[in-house]
PDB file of C-alpha atoms and ligand atoms in Angstrom:
ATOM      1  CA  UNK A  30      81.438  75.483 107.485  1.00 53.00           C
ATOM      2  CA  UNK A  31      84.344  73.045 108.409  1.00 51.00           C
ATOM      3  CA  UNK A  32      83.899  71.784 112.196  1.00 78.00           C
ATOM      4  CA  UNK A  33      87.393  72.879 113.095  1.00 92.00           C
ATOM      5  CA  UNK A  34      87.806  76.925 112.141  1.00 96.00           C
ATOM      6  CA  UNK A  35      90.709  76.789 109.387  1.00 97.00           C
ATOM      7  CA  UNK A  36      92.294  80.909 109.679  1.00 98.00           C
ATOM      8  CA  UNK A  37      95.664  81.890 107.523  1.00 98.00           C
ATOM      9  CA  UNK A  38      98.244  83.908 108.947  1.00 98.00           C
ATOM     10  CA  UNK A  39     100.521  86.071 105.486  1.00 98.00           C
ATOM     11  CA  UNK A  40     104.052  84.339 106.237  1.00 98.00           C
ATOM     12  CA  UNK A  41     106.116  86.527 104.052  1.00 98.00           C
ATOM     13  CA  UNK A  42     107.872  88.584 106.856  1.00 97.00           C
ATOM     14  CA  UNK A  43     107.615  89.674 110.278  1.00 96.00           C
ATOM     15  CA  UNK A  44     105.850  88.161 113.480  1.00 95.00           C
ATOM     16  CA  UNK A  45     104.128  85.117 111.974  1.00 98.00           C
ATOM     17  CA  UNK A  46     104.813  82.333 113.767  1.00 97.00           C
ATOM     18  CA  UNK A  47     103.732  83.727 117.074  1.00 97.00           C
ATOM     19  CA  UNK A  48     100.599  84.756 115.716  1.00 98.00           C
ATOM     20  CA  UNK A  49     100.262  80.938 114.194  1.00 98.00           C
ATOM     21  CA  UNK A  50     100.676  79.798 117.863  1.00 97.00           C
ATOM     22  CA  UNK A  51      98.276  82.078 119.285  1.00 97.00           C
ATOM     23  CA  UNK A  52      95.693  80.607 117.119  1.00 98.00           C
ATOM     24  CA  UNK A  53      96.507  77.089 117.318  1.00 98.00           C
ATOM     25  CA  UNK A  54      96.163  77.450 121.108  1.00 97.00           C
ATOM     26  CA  UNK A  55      92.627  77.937 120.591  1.00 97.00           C
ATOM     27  CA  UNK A  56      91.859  75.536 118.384  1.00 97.00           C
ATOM     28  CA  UNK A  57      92.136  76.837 115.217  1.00 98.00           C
ATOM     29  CA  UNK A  58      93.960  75.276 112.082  1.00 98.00           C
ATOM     30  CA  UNK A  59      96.579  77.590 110.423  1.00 98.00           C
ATOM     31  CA  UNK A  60      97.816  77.529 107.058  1.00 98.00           C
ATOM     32  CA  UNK A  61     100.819  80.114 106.599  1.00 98.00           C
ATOM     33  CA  UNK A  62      99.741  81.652 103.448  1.00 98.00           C
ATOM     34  CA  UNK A  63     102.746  82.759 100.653  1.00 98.00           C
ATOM     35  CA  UNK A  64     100.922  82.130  97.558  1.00 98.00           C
ATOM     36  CA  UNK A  65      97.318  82.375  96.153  1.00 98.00           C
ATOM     37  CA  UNK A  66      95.870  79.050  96.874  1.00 98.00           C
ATOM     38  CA  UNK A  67      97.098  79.045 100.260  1.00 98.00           C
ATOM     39  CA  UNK A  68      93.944  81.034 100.859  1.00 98.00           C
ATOM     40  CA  UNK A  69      91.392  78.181  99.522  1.00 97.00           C
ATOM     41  CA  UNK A  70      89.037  77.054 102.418  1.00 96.00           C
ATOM     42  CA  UNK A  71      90.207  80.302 105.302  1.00 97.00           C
ATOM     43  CA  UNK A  72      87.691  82.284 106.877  1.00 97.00           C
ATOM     44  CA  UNK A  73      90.324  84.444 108.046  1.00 98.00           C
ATOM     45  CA  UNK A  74      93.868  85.779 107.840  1.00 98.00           C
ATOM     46  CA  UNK A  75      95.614  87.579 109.917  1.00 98.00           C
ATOM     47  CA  UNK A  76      98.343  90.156 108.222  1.00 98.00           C
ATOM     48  CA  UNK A  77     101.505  90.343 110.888  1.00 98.00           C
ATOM     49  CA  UNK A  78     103.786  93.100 112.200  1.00 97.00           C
ATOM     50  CA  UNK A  79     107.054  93.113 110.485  1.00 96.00           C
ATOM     51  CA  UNK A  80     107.973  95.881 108.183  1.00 96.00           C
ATOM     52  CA  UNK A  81     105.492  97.043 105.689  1.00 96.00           C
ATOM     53  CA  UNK A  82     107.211  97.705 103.133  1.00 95.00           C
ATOM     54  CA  UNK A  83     108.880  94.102 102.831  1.00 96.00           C
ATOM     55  CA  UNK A  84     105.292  92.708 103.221  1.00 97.00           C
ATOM     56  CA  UNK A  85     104.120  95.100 100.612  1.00 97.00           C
ATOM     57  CA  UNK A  86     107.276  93.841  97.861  1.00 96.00           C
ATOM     58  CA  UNK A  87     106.847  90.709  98.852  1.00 98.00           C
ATOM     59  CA  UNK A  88     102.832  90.801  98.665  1.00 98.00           C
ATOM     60  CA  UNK A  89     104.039  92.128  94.867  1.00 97.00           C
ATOM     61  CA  UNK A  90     106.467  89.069  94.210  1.00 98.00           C
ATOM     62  CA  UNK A  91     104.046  86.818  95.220  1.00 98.00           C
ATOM     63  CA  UNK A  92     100.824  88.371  93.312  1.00 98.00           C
ATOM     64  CA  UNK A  93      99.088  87.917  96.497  1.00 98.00           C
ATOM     65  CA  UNK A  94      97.322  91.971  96.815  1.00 98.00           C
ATOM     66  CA  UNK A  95      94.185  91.154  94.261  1.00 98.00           C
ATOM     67  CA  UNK A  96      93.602  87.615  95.990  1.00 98.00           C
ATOM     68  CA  UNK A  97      93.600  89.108  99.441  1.00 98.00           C
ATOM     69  CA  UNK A  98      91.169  91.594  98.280  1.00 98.00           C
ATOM     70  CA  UNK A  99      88.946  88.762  96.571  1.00 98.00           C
ATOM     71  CA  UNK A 100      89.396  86.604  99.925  1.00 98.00           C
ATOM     72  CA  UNK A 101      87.741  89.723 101.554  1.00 98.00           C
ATOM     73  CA  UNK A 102      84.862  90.450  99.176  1.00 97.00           C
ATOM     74  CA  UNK A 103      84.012  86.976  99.194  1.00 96.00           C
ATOM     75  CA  UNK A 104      83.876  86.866 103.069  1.00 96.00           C
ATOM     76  CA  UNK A 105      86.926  86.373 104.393  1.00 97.00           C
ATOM     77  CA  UNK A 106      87.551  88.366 107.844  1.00 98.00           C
ATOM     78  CA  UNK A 107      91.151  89.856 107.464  1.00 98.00           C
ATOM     79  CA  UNK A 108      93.384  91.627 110.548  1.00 98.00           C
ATOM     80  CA  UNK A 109      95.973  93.709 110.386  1.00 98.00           C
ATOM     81  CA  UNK A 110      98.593  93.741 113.490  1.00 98.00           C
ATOM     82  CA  UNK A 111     101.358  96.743 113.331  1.00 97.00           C
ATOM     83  CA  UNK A 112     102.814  96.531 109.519  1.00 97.00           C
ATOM     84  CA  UNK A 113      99.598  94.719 108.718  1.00 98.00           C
ATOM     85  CA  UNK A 114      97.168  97.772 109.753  1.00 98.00           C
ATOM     86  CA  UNK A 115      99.590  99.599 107.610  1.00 98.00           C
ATOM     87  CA  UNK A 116      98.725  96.879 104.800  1.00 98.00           C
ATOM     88  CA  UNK A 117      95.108  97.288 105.798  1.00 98.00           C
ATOM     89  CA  UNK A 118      94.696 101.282 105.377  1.00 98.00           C
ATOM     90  CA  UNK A 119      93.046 102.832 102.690  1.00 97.00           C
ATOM     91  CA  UNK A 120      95.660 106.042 102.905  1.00 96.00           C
ATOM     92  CA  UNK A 121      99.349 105.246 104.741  1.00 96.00           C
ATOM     93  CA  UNK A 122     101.332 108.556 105.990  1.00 94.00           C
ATOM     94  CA  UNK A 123     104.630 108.837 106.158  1.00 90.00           C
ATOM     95  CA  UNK A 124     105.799 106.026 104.187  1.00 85.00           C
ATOM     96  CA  UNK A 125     108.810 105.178 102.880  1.00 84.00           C
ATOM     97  CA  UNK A 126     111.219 108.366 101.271  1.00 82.00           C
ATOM     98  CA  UNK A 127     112.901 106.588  98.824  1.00 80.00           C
ATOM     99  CA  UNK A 128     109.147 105.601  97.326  1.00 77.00           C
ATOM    100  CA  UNK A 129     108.425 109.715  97.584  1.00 80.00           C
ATOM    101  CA  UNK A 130     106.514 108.681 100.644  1.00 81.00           C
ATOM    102  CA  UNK A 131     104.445 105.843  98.677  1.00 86.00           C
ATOM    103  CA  UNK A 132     103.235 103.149 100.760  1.00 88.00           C
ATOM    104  CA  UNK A 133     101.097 100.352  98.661  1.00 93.00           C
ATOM    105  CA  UNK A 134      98.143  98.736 100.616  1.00 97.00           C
ATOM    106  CA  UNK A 135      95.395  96.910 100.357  1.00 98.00           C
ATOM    107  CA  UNK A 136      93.353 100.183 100.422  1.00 97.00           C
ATOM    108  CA  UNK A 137      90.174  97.874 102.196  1.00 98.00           C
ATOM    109  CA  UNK A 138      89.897  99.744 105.686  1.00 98.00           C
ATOM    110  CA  UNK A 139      88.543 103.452 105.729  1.00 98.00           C
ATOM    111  CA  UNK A 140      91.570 104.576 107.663  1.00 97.00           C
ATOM    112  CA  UNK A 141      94.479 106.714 107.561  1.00 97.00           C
ATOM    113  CA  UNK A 142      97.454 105.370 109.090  1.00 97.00           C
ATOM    114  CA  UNK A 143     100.815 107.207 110.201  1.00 95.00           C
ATOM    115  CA  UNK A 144     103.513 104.739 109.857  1.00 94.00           C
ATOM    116  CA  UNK A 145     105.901 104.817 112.818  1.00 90.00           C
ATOM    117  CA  UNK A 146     104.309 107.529 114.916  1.00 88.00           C
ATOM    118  CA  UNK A 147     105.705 106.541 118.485  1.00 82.00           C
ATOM    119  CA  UNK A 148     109.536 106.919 117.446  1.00 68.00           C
ATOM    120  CA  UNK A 149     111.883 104.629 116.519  1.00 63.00           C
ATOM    121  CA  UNK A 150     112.791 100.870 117.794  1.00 55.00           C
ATOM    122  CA  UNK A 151     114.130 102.181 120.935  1.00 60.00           C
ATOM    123  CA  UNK A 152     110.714 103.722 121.644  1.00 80.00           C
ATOM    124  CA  UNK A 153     108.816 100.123 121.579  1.00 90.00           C
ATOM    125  CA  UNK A 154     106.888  99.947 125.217  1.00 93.00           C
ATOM    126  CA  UNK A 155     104.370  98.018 126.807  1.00 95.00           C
ATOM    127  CA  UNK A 156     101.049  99.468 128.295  1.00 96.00           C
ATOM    128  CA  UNK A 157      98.019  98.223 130.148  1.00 98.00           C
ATOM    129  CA  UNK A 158      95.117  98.801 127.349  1.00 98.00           C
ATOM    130  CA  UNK A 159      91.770  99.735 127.893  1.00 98.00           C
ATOM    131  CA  UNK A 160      89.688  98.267 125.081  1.00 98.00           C
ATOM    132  CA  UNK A 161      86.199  99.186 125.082  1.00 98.00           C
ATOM    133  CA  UNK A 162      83.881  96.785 126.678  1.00 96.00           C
ATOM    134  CA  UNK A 163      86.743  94.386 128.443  1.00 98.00           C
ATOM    135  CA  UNK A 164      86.233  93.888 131.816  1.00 97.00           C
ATOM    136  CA  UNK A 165      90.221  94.260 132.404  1.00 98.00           C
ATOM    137  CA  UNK A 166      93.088  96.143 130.429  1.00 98.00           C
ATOM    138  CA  UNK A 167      94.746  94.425 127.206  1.00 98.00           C
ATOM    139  CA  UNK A 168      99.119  94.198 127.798  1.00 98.00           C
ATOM    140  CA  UNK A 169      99.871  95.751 124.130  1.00 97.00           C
ATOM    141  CA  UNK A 170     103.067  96.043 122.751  1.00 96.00           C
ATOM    142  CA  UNK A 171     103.912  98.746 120.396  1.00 95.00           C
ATOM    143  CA  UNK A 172     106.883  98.231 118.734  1.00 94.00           C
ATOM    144  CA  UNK A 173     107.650 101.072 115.949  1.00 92.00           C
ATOM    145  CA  UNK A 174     104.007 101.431 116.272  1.00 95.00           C
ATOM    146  CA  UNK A 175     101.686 103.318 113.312  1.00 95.00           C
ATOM    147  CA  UNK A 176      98.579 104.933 114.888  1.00 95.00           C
ATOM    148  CA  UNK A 177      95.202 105.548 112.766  1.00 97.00           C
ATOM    149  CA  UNK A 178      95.260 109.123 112.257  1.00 97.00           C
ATOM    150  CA  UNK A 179      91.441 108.953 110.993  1.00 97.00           C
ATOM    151  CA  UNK A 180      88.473 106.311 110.716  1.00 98.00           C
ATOM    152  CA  UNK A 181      85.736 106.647 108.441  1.00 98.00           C
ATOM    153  CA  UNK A 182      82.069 106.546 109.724  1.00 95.00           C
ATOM    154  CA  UNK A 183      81.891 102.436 109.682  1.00 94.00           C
ATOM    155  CA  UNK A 184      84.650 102.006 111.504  1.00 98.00           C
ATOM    156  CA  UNK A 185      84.441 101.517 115.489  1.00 98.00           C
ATOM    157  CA  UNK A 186      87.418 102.970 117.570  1.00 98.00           C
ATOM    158  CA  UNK A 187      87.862 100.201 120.344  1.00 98.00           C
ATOM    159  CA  UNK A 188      91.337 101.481 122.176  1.00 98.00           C
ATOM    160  CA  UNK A 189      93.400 104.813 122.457  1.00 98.00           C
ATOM    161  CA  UNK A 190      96.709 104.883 123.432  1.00 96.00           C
ATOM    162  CA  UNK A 191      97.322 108.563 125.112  1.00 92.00           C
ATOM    163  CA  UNK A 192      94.572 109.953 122.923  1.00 94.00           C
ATOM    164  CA  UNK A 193      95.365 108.036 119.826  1.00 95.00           C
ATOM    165  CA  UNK A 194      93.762 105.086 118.144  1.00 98.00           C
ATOM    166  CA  UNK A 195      95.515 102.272 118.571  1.00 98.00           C
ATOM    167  CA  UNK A 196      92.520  99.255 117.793  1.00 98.00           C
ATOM    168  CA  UNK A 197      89.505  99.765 115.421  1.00 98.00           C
ATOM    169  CA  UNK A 198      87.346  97.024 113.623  1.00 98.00           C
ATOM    170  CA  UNK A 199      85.251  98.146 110.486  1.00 97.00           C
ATOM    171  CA  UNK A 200      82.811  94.678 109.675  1.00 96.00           C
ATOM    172  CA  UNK A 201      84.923  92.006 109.436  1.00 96.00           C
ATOM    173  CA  UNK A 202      88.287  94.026 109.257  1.00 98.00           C
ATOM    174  CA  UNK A 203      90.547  94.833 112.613  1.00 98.00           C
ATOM    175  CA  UNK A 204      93.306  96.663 112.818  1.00 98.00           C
ATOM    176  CA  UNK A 205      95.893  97.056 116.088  1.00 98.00           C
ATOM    177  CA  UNK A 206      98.542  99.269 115.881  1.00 98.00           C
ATOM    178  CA  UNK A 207     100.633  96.801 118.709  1.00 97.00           C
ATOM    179  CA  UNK A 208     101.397  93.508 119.157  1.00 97.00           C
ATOM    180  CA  UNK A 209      98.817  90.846 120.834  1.00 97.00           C
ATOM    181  CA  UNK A 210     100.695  87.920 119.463  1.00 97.00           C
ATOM    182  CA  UNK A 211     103.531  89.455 121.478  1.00 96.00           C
ATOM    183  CA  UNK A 212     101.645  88.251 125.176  1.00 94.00           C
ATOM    184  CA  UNK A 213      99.825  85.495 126.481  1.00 93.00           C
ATOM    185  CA  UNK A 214      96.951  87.052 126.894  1.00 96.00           C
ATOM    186  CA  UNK A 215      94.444  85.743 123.853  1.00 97.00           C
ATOM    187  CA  UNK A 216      91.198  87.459 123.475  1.00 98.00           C
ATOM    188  CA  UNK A 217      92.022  89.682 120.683  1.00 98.00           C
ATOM    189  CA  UNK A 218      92.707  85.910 119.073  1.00 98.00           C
ATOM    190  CA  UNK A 219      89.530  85.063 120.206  1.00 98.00           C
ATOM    191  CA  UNK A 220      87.368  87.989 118.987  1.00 98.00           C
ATOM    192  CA  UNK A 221      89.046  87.381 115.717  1.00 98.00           C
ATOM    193  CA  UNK A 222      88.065  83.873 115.011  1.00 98.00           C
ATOM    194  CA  UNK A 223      84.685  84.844 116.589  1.00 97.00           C
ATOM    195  CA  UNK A 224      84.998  87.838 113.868  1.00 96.00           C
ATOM    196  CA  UNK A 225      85.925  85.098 111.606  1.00 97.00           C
ATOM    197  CA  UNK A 226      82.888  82.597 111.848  1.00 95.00           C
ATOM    198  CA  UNK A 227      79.870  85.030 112.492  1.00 86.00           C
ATOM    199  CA  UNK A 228      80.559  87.765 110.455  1.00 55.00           C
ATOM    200  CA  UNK A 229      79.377  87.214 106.858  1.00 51.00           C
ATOM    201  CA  UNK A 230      79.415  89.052 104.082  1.00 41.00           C
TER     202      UNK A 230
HETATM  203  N1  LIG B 318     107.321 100.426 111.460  1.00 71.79           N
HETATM  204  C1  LIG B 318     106.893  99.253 110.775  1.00 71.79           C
HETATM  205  C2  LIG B 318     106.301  99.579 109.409  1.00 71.79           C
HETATM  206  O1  LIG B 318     106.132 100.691 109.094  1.00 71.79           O
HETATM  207  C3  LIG B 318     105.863  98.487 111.575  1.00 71.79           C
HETATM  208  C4  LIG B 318     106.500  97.924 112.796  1.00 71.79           C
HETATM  209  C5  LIG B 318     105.876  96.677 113.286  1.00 71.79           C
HETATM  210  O2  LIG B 318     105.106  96.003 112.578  1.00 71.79           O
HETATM  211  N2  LIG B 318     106.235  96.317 114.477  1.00 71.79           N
HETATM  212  O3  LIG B 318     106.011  98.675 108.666  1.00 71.79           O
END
């Protein structure tokens, strides 16, 4: 294992570049992934909020789903933030009409995921989290926020939002349904590299 933990963050669309700068504040090294070999040598990648279904094209274009599913099975700790839980689910509601309500994914976490459950752009808020364990609330941002419907038995629910679950991890997947690249604030970084070098296959 290299001295200096090496994590990828999908750079198609969306919220990368925060998320980059999240990570690099703690030390890691960041390779924005866009093609298959940009995922030689990770232990982790981080899928961003954005809009799913211009991930999920672009994640087409780019013949990137059956390497991130190989990354996985050969180790590799993935999380999904917003669009990227979406990516993450193994069943998406509501997605997209003009796809009869289709929504590709990776199909890896045992979750159902509603796509834009708390309303429209205008509805994006901020709220003091409680995530199980933490000492002091989490400052999530939901912006056009899924939430996760339903887990499957191996997944742990860490936060709710008004009842709903907003943060689960399943082994060495995670899935938020806001924003922590969004806010200073970096332990959900932090659990995720931790995720990322102790969690094996
Ligand atoms: N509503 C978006 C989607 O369905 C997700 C929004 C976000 O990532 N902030 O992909």
């Amino acid at each position: 294992m290299n001295a200096v933990p090496h994590l990828g963050v999908l750079a198609l669309q969306g919220a990368f570049r925060e998320h980059r700068q999240r990570l690099e504040a703690l030390g890691v090294r960041v390779t924005e992934v866009r093609r298959p070999a940009d995922l030689a040598g990770l232990q982790g990648l981080i899928l961003p909020g954005g809009e799913s279904t211009t991930i999920a094209r672009l994640m087409t274009d780019f013949g990137l789903w059956q390497p991130v599913r190989d990354f996985h099975a050969a180790g590799g700790a993935l999380w999904g933030t917003c669009a990227g839980a979406i990516l993450l689910a193994r069943e998406v509601l509501g997605g997209p009409p003009q796809f009869g309500g289709h929504q590709a994914s990776l199909a890896l976490m045992d979750l159902s995921v509603r796509r834009n459950a708390f309303g429209r752009q205008v509805d994006s808020f901020r709220v003091p989290l409680a995530v199980r364990g933490w000492a002091a609330p989490f400052p999530a941002v939901f912006i056009r926020a899924p939430v996760i419907e339903r887990v499957g038995e191996g997944v742990d629910v860490l936060a709710r939002h008004q009842g709903q679950i907003v943060l689960a991890r399943q082994g060495r997947l995670l899935a938020s349904a806001f924003h922590p690249e969004l806010t200073p604030d970096p332990r959900l970084h932090a659990l995720f590299l931790e995720m990322s070098l102790t969690v094996s296959a």
